[in-house]
Coordinates of C-alpha atoms and ligand atoms in Angstrom, one line a residue:
X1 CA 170.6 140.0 130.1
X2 CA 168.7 141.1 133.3
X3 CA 169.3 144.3 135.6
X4 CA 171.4 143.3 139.3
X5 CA 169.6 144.7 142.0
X6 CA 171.1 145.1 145.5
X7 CA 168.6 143.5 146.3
X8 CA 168.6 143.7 150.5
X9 CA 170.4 144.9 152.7
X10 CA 170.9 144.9 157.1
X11 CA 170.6 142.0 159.1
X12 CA 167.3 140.0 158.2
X13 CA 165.7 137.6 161.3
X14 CA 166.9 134.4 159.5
X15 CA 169.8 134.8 160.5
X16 CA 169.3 134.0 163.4
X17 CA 168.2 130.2 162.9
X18 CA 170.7 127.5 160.8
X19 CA 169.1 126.5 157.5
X20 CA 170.8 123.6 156.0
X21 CA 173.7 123.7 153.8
X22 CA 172.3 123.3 149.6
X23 CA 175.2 121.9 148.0
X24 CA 176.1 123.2 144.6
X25 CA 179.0 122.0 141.6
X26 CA 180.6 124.4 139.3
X27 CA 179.6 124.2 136.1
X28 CA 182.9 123.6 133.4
X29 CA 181.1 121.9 130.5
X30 CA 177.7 122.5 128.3
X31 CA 175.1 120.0 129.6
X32 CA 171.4 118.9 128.4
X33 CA 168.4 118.7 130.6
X34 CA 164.7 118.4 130.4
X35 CA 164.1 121.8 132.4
X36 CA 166.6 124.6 133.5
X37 CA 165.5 126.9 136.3
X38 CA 167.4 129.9 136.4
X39 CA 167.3 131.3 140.4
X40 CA 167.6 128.8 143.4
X41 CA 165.1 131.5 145.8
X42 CA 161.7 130.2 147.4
X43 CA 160.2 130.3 143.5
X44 CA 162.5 128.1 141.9
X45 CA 162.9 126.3 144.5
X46 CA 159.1 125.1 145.2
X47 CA 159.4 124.6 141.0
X48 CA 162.0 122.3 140.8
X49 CA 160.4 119.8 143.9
X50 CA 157.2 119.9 141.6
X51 CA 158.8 119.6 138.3
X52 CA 161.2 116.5 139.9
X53 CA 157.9 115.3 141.2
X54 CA 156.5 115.1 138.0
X55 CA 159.7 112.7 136.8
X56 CA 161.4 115.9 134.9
X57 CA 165.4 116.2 134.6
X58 CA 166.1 119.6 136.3
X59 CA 168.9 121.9 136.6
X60 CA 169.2 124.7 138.6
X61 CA 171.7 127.9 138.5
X62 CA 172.2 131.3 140.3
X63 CA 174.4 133.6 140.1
X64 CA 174.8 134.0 143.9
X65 CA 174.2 130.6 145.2
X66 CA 170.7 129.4 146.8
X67 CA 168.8 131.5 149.4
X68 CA 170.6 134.6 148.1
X69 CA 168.1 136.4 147.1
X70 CA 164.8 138.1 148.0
X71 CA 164.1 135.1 150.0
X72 CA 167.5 135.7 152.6
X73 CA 165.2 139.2 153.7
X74 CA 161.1 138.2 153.4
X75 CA 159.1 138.3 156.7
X76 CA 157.3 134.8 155.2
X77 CA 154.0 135.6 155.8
X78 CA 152.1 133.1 153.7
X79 CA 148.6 135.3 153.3
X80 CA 146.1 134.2 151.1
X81 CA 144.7 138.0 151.4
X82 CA 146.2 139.6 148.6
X83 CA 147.2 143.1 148.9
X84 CA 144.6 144.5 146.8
X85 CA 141.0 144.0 148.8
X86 CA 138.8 141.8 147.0
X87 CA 136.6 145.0 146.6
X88 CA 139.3 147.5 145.5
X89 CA 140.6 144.4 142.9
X90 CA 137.2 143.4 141.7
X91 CA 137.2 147.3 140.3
X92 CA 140.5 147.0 138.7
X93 CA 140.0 143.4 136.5
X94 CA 136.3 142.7 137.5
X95 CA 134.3 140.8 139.8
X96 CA 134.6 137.2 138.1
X97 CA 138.9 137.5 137.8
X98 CA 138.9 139.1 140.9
X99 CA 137.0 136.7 143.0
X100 CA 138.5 134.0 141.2
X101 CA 142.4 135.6 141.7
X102 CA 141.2 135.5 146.2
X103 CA 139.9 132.1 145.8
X104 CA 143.3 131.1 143.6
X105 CA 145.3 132.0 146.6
X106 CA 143.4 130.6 149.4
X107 CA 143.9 127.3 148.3
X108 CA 147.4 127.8 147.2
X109 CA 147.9 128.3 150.9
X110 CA 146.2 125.3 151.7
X111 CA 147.8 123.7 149.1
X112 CA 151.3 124.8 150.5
X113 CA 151.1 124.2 154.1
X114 CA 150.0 120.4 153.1
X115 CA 153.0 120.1 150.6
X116 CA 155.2 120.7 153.5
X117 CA 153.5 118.3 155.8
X118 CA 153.6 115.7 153.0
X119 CA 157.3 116.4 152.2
X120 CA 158.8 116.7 155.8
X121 CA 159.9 120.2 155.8
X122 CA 161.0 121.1 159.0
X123 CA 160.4 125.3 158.5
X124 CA 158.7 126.7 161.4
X125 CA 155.5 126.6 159.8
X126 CA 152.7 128.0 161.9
X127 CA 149.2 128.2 161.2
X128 CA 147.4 131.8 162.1
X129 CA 144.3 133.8 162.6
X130 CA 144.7 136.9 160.6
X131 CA 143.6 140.4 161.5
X132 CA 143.1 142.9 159.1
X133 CA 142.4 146.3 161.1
X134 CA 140.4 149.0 160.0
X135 CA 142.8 151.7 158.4
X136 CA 143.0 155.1 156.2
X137 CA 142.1 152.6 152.9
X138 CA 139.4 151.2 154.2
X139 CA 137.4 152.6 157.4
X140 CA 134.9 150.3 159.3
X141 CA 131.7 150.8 156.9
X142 CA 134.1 150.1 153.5
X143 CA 135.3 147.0 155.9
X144 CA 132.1 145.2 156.3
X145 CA 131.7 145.9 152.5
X146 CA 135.0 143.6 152.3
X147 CA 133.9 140.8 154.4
X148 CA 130.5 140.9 152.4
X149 CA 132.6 140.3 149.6
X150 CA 134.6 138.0 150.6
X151 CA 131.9 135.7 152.1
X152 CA 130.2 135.9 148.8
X153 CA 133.3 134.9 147.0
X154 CA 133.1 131.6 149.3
X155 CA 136.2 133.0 151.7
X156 CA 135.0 133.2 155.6
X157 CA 135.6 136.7 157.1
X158 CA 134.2 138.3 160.3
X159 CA 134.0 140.9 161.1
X160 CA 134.7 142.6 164.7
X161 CA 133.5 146.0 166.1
X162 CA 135.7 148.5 168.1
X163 CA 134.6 146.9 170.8
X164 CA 134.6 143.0 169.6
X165 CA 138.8 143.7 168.8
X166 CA 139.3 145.5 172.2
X167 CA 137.9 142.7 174.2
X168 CA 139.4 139.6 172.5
X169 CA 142.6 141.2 171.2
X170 CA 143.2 143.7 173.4
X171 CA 143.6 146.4 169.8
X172 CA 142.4 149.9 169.8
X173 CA 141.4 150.5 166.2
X174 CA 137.8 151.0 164.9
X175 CA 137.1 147.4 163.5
X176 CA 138.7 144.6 161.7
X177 CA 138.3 141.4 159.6
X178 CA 139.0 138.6 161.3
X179 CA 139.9 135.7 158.9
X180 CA 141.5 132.3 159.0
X181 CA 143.7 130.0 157.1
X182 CA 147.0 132.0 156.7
X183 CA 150.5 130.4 157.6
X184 CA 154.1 131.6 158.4
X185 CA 157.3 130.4 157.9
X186 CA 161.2 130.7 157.7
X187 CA 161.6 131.0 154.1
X188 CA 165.1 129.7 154.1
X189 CA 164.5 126.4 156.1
X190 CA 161.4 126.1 153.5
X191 CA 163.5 127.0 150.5
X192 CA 166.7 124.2 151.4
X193 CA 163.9 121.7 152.2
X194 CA 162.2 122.0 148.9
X195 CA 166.0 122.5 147.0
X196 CA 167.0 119.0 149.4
X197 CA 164.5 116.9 148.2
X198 CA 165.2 118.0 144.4
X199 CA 168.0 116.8 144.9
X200 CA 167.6 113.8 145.9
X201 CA 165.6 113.3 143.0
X202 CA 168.8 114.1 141.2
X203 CA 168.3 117.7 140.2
X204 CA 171.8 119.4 139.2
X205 CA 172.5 122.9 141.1
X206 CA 175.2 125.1 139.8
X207 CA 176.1 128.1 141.5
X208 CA 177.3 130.6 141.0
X209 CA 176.4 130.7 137.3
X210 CA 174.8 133.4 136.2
X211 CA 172.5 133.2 133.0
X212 CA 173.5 135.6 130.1
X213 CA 171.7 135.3 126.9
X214 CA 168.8 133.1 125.7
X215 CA 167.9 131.8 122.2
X216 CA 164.6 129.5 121.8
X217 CA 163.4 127.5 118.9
X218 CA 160.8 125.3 118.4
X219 CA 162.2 122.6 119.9
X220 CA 164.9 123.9 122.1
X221 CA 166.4 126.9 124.8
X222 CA 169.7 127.4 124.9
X223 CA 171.3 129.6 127.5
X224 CA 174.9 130.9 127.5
X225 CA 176.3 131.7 130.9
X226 CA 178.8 133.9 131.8
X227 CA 181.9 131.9 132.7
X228 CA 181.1 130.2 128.8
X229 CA 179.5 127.3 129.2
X230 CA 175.9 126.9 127.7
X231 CA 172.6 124.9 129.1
X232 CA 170.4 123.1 126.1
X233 CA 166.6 122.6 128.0
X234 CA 163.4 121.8 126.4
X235 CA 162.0 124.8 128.6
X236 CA 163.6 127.4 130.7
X237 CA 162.1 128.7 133.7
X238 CA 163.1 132.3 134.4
X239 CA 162.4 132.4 138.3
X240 CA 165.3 135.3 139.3
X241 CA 162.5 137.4 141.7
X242 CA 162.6 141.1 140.8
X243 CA 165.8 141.0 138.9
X244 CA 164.0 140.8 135.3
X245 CA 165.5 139.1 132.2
X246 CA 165.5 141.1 129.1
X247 CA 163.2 139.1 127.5
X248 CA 160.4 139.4 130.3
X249 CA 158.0 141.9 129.1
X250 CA 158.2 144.5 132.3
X251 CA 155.2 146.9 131.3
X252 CA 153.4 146.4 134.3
X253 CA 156.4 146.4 137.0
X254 CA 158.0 148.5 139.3
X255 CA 160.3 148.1 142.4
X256 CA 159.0 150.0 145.7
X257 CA 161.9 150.0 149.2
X258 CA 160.3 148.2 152.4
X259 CA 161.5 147.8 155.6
X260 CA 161.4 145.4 158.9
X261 CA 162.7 144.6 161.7
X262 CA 162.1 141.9 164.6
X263 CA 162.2 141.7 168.2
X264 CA 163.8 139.7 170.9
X265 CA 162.1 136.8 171.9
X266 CA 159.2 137.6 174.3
X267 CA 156.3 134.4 173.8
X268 CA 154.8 135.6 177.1
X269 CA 153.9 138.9 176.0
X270 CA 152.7 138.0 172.5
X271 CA 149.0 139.1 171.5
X272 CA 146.1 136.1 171.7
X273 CA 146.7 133.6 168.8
X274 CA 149.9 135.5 168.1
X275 CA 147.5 136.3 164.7
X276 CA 148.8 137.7 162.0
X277 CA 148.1 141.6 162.1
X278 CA 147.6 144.1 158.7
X279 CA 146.1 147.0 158.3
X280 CA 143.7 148.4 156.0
X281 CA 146.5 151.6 155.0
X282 CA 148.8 152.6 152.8
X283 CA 151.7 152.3 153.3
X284 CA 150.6 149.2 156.1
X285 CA 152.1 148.1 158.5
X286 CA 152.1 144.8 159.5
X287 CA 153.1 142.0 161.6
X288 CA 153.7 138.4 162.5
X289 CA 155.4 136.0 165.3
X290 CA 158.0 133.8 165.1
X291 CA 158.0 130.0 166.9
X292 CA 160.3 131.3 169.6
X293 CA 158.3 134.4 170.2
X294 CA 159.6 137.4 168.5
X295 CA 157.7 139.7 166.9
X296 CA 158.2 140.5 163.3
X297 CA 156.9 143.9 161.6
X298 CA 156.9 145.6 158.4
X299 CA 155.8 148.1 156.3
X300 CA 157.2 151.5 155.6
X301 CA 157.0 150.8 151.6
X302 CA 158.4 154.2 149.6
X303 CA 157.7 154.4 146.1
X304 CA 161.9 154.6 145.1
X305 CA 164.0 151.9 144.0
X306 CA 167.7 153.8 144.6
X307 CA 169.3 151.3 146.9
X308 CA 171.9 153.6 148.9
X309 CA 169.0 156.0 150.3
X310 CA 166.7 152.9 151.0
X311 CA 169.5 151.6 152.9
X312 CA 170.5 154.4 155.0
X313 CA 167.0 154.9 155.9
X314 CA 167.4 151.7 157.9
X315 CA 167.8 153.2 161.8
X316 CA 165.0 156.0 160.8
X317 CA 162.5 153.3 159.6
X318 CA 162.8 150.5 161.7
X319 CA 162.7 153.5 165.1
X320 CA 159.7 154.5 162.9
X321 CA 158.0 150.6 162.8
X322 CA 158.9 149.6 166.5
X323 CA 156.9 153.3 167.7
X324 CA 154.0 152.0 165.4
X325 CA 153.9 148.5 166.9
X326 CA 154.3 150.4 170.1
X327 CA 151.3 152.1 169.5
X328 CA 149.3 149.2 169.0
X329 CA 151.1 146.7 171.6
X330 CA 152.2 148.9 174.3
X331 CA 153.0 146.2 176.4
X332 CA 155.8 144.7 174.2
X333 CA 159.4 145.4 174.0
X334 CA 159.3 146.6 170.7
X335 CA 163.2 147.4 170.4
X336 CA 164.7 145.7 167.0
X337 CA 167.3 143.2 167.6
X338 CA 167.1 142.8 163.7
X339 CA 166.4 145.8 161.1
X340 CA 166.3 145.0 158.0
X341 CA 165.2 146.4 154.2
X342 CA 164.7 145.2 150.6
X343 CA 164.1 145.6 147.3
X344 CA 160.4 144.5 146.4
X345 CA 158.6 144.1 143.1
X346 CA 154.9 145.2 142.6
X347 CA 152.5 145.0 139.6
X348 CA 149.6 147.7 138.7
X349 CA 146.6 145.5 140.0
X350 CA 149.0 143.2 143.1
X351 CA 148.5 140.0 141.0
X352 CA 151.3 138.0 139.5
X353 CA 152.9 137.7 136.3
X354 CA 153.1 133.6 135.8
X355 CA 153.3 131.5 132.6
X356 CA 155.0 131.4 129.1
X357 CA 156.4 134.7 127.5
X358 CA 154.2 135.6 125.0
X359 CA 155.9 134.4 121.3
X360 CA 158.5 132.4 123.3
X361 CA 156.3 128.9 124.1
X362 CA 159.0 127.4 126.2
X363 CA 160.3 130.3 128.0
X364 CA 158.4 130.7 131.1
X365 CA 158.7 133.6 133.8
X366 CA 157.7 133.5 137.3
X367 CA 157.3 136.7 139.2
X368 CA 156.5 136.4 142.8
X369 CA 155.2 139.7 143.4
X370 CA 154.7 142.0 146.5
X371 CA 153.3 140.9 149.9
X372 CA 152.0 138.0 148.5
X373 CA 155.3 136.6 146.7
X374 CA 155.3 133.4 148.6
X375 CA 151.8 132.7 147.7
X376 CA 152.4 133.5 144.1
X377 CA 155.1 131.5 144.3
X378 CA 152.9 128.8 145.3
X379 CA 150.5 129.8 142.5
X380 CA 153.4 129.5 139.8
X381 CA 154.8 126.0 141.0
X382 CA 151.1 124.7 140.2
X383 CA 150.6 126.4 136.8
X384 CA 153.9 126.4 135.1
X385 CA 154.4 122.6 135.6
X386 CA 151.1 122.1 134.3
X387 CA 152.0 124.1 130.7
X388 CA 155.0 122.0 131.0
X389 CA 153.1 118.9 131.3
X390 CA 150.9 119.7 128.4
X391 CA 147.9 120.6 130.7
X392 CA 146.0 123.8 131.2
X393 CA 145.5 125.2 134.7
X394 CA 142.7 126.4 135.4
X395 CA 143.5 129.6 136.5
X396 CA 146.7 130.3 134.1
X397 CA 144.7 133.3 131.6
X398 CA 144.1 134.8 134.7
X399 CA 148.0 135.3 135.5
X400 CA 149.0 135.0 132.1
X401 CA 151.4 137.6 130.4
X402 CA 148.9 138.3 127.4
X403 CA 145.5 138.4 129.9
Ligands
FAD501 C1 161.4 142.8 153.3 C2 160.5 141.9 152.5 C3 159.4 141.4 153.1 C4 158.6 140.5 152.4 N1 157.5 139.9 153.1 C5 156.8 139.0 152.4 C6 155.8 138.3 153.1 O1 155.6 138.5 154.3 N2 155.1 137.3 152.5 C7 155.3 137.0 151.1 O2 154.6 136.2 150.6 N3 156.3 137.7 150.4 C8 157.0 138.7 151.1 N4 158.0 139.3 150.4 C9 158.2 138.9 149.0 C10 159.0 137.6 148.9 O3 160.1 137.7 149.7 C11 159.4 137.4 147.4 O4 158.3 137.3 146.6 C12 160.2 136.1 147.3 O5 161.3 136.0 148.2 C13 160.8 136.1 145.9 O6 161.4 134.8 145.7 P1 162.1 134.5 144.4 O7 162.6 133.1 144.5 O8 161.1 134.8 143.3 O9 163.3 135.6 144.2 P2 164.7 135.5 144.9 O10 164.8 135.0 146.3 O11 165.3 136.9 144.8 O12 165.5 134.5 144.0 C14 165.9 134.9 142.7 C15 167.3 134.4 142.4 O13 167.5 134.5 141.0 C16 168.9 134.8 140.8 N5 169.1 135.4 139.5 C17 168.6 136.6 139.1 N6 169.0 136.8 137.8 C18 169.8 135.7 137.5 C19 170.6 135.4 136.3 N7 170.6 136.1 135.2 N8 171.3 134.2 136.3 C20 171.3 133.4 137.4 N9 170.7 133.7 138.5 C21 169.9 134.8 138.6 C22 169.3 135.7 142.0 O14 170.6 135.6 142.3 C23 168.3 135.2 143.1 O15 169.0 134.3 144.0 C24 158.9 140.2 151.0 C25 160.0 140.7 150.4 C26 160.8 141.6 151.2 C27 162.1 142.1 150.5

């Protein structure tokens, strides 16, 4: 039913810091529920703490247990500065969507950060200035043209000179934006929080249980699984990252390599703010602090999906990102105690795929895309619940599968 990817590979940072134990059942017998989630990563889990919320009876399943996934290997950035500049976007689906996609984000980031204050969730979470430095995408004159667009989109951005980013950042590169409101994380503390408290409002969890076919009618999804039981739901929520079921129309996907690797801890020697640091490039490079003071940084992206080369290029690429952050931050020790790589998904214009497959009403898909997946993520625990609920978001054409 959906392609496996392998989907990371190396030691990720996260490793490095306990997240608690999500405990799972097997799962011998067919059983009924309200809503079946199929993938127990950041999206389904920030999904099935909203649809429990909402008073829903939820199961979840994966096929390799929770935090398995995509999630395990994310540097957790939270950025509500998608990808695609607002400028560069606004070409691609127009001003109005494109405005409306930035705007979309920034408060799913806001709306995120206070979930987690509101729910308890011990993950790290740290609030950041961002930095977005001038680059070969966008030089300093194409920057201010950015910022102008931002600020008329309603999203603060300033912007610093040469000079402005020397003196209070200590960064030789030829401008930047300087924005605020982004937050970082560890995605697998954040992802057993948000799996924790579904539980306690008696969500099932099976694991591993992989789903293998699905079969919808107008009142019903039934999904077989591959040990033989089946799962009856009055909606299915196909949140399985970049591993994409059959039935998920795949048109405008495609999986790109990335790399990253993290420091030791060094708080002293961290940059002012310890922002978060992008650049305006392609591939970028980019980078963010941990609580404890390591540096994480990524970037590296190649346009190939075969898994064996992406992960032998693992010593060459993460020697490759530490010279880079070198370059910037002479001052730091910049040798990886973690190098890691992945598999990432990406979409034509950056944004999201979120919302019911077209034809299939109460089949839903959520594809946490790129850079921003966490966000999306976000995005898709907002608008899918609504749909579920009987409401309409007021964003969800913009994400939609048949915008
Ligand atoms: C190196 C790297 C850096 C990144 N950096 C950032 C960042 O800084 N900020 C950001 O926002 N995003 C970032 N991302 C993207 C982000 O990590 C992803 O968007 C996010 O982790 C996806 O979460 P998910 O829950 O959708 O997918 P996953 O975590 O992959 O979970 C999907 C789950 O579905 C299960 N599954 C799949 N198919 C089936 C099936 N048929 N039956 C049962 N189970 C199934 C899988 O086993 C898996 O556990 C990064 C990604 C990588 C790889």
């Amino acid at each position: 039913m959906s392609r496996k990817l392998d989907l990371s590979s190396g030691r990720p940072v996260w490793s490095a810091y306990r997240a608690p134990t999500v405990p799972t059942d097997s799962l011998t017998r067919d059983v009924k529920t309200d809503v079946l989630i199929v993938g127990m990563g950041i999206s389904g889990a920030m999904m099935a703490e909203a649809l429990t919320a909402d008073g829903h009876r939820v199961i979840c399943i994966d096929r390799r247990g929770p935090l398995k996934g995509s999630t395990a290997a994310t540097t957790a950035l939270v950025a509500f500065e998608i990808d695609q500049p607002l400028s560069t976007l606004s070409k691609m689906v127009g001003r109005a969507s494109a405005q409306q996609a930035w705007r979309r984000s920034r408060l799913a980031v806001s709306n995120l950060a206070g979930r987690i204050a509101e729910l308890g969730i011990n993950c790290g979470l740290s609030r950041m200035p961002s930095l977005y430095l001038a680059g070969t995408m966008l030089g300093p004159s194409e920057l201010r043209d950015e910022a102008e667009a931002r600020r008329l989109a309603g999203i603060g951005a300033i912007c610093l000179t040469r000079q402005q980013l020397a003196e209070k950042f200590g960064i030789d590169r030829q401008g930047a934006i300087l924005g605020h409101g982004n937050i970082a994380l560890d995605p697998r503390k954040l992802t057993a929080g948000l799996l924790l408290k579904s539980l306690e409002r008696k969500a099932r969890f099976y694991a591993p249980v992989e789903a293998t076919m699905i079969e919808d009618s107008a009142e019903a999804v039934v999904v077989a699984t591959r040990d033989g039981p089946t799962i009856t739901a009055r909606h299915v929520v196909l949140a399985t990252g970049y591993e994409l079921v059959d039935i998920v129309p795949a048109a405008a996907h495609r999986i790109i390599s990335t790399w990253a690797i993290a420091t030791r801890p060094q708080p002293r020697k961290l940059w002012p703010d310890a922002a978060f640091i992008w650049e305006a490039s392609e591939p970028y490079l980019y980078m963010r602090t941990t609580v404890d003071g390591r540096v994480i940084c990524g970037g590296e992206d190649e346009d190939f999906i075969d898994e064996a080369r992406r992960d032998e290029l693992i010593a060459d690429k993460s020697t490759r990102i530490a010279e880079k952050l070198g370059l910037i931050f002479p001052h730091l020790d910049t040798r990886p105690d973690f190098a890691w790589t992945g598999s990432f998904g990406t979409t034509t214009t950056g944004l999201p795929y979120i919302g019911a497959i077209p034809r299939h009403p109460r089949i839903h898909a959520v594809l946490g895309y790129g850079g921003n997946g966490i966000t999306f993520s976000q995005i898709a625990s907002e608008i899918v619940p609504a749909s579920i609920n009987g409401l309409d978001d007021t964003d969800a054409r913009l994400f939609a599968f048949n915008r």
